[in-house]
PDB file of C-alpha atoms in Angstrom:
ATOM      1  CA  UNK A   1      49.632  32.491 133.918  1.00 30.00           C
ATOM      2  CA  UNK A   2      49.739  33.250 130.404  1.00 34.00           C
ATOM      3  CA  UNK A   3      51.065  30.696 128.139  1.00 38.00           C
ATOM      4  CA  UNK A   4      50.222  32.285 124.824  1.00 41.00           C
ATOM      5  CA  UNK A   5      52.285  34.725 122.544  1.00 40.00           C
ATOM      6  CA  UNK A   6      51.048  37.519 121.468  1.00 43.00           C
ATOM      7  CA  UNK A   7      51.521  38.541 117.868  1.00 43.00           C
ATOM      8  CA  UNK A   8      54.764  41.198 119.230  1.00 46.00           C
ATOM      9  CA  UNK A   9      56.242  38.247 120.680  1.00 49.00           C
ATOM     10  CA  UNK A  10      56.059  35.576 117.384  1.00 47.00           C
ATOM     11  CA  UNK A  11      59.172  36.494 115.195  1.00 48.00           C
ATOM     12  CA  UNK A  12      58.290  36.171 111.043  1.00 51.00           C
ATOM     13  CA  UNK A  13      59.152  32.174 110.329  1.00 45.00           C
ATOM     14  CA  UNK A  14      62.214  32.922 108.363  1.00 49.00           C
ATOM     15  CA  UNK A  15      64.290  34.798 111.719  1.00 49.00           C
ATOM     16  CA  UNK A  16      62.438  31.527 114.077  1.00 49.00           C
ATOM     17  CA  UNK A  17      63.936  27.682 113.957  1.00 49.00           C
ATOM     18  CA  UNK A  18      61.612  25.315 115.834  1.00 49.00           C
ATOM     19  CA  UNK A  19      63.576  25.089 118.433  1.00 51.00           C
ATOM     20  CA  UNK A  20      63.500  29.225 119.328  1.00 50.00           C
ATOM     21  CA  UNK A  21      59.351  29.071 118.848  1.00 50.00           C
ATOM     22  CA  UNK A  22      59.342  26.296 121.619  1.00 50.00           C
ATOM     23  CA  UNK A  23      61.163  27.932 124.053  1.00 51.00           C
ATOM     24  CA  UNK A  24      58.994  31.033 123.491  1.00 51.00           C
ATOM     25  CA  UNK A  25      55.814  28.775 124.378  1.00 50.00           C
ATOM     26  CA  UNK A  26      57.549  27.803 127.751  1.00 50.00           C
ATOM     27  CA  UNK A  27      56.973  29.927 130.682  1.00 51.00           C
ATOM     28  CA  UNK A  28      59.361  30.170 133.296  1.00 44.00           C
ATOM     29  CA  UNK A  29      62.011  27.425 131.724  1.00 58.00           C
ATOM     30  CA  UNK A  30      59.689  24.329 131.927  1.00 67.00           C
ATOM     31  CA  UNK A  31      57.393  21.856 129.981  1.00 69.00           C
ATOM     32  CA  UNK A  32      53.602  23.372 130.496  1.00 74.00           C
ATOM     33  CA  UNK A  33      51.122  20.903 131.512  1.00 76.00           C
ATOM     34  CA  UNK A  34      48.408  19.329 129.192  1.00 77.00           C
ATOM     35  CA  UNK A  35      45.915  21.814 131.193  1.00 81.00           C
ATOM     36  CA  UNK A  36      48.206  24.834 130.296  1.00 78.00           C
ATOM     37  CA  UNK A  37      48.602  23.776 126.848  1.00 79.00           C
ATOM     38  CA  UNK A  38      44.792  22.883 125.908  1.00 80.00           C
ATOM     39  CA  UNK A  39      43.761  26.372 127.777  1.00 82.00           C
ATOM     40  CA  UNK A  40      46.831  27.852 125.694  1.00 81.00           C
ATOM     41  CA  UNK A  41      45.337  25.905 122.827  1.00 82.00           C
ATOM     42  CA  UNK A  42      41.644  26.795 123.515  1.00 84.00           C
ATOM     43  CA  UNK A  43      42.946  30.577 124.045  1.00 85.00           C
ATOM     44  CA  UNK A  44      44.627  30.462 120.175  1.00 85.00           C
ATOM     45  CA  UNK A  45      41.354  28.920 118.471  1.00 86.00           C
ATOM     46  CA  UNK A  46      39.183  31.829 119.892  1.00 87.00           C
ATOM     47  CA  UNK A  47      41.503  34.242 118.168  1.00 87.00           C
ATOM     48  CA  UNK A  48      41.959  32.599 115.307  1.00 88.00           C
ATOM     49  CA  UNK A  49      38.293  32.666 114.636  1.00 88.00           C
ATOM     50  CA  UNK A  50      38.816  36.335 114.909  1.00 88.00           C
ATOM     51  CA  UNK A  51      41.664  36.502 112.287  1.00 88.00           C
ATOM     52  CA  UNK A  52      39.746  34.603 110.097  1.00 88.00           C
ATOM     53  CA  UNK A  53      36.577  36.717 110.415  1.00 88.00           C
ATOM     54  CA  UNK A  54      38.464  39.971 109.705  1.00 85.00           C
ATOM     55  CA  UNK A  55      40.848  38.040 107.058  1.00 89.00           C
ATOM     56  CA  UNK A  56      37.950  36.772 105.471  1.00 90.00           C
ATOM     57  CA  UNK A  57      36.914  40.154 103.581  1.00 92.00           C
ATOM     58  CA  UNK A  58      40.840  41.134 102.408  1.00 91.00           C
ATOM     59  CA  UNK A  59      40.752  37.820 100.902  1.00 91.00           C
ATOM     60  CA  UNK A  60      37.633  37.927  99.400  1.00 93.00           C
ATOM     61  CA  UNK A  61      38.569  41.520  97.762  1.00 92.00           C
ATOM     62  CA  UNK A  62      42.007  40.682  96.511  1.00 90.00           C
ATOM     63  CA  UNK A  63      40.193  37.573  94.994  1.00 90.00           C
ATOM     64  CA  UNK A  64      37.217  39.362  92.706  1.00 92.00           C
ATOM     65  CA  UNK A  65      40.097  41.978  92.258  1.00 89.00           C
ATOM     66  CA  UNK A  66      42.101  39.194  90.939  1.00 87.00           C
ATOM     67  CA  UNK A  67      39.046  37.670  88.751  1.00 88.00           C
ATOM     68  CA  UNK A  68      38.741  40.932  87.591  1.00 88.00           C
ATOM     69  CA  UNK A  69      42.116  41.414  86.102  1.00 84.00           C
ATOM     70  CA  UNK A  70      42.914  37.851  84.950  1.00 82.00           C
ATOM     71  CA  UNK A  71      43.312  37.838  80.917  1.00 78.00           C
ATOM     72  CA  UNK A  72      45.339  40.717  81.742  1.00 79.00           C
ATOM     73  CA  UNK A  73      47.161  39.320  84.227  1.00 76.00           C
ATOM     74  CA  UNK A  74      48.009  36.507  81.796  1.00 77.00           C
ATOM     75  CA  UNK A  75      49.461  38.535  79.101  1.00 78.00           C
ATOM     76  CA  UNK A  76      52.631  38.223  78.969  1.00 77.00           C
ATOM     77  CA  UNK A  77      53.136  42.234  78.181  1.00 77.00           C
ATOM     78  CA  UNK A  78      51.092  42.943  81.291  1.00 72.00           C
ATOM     79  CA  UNK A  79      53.334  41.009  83.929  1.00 68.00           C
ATOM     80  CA  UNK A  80      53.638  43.877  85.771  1.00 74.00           C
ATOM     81  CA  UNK A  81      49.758  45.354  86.800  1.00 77.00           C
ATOM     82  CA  UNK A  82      50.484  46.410  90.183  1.00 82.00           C
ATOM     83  CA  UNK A  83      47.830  45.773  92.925  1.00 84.00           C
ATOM     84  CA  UNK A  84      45.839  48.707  93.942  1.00 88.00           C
ATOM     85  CA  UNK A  85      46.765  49.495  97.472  1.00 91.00           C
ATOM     86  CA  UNK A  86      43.520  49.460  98.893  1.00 92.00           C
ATOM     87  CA  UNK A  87      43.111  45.431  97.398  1.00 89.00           C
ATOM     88  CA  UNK A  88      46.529  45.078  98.624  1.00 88.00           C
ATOM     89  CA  UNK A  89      47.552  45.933 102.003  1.00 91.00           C
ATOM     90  CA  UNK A  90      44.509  45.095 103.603  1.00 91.00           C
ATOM     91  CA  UNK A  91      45.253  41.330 102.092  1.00 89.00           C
ATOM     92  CA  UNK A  92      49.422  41.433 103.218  1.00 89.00           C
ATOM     93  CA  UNK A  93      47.709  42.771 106.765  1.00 90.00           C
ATOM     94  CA  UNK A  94      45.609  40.013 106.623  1.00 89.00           C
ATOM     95  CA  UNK A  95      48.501  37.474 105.643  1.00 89.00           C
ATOM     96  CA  UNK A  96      50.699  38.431 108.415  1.00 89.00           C
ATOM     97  CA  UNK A  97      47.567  38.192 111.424  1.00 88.00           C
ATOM     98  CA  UNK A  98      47.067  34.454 110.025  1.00 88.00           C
ATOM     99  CA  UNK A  99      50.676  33.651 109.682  1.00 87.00           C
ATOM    100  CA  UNK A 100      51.518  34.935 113.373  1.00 86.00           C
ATOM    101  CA  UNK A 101      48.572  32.435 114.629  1.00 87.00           C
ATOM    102  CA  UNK A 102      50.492  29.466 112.072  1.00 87.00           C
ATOM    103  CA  UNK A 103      53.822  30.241 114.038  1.00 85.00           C
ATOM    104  CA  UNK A 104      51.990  30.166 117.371  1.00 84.00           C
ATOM    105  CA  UNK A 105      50.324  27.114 116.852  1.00 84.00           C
ATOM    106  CA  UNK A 106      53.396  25.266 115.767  1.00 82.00           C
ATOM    107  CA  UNK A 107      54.907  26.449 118.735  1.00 80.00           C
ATOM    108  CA  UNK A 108      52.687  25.293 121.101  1.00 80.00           C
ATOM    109  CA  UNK A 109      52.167  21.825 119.324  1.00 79.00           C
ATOM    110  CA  UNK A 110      56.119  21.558 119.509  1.00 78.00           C
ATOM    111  CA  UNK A 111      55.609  22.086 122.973  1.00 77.00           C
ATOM    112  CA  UNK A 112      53.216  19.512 123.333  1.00 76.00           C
ATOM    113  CA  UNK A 113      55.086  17.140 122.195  1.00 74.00           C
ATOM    114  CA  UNK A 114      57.867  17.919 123.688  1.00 74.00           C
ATOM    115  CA  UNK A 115      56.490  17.384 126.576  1.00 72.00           C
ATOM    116  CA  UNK A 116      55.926  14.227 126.055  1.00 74.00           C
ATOM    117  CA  UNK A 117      51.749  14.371 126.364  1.00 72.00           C
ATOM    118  CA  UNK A 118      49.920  12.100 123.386  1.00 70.00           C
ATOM    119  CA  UNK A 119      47.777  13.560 121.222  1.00 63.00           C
ATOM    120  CA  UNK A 120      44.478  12.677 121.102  1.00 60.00           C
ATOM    121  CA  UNK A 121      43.176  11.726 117.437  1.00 50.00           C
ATOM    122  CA  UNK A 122      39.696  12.600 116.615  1.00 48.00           C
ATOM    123  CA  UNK A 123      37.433   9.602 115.537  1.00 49.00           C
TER     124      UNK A 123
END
């Protein structure tokens, strides 16, 4: 079974309450099991480490891009220096992978406590 959502199914945070991103972690109309959720769990960590690895570069570029341009950035009669589009979409593509993993996490966390299972705290 997969419990997971894949980045189609996670709406942008703004159109999503809470309470539509926990029934979108719920397969077939029930609470998932502490198994399901920590393989669910386990299953969004692995790709986030992806995200990250390929977010990692956009970020880095917008950033020395950024560096780059700051006194002229922070003159006032330069407010509007546009970002080159090969700085910037690369870093809003970027943006939306690791926001669609944010959403999916705090749907599946709802879920786990919704379900009523305690969270373990590390030590």
């Amino acid at each position: 079974m997969r419990l997971h959502l894949t980045i189609e199914q996670v709406p942008p945070l703004e159109q999503a309450p809470l309470e539509a991103l926990q029934d979108m972690a719920v397969p077939f109309g029930r609470d998932p099991t502490r198994q399901e959720l920590e393989a669910a769990l386990h299953n969004l960590d692995l790709r986030a480490i992806s995200v990250q690895a390929q977010a990692g570069p956009a970020y880095e570029h917008f950033n020395v891009w950024l560096d780059d341009q700051w006194a002229e950035l922070n003159d006032p009669a330069n407010r509007d220096i546009p970002v080159p589009p090969h700085i910037n979409e690369p870093y809003l593509e970027a943006s939306q992978a690791v926001g669609h993993i944010l959403r999916e996490r705090a749907a599946l966390i709802s879920q786990w406590e919704r379900a009523g299972i305690e969270a373990e705290v590390p030590q």
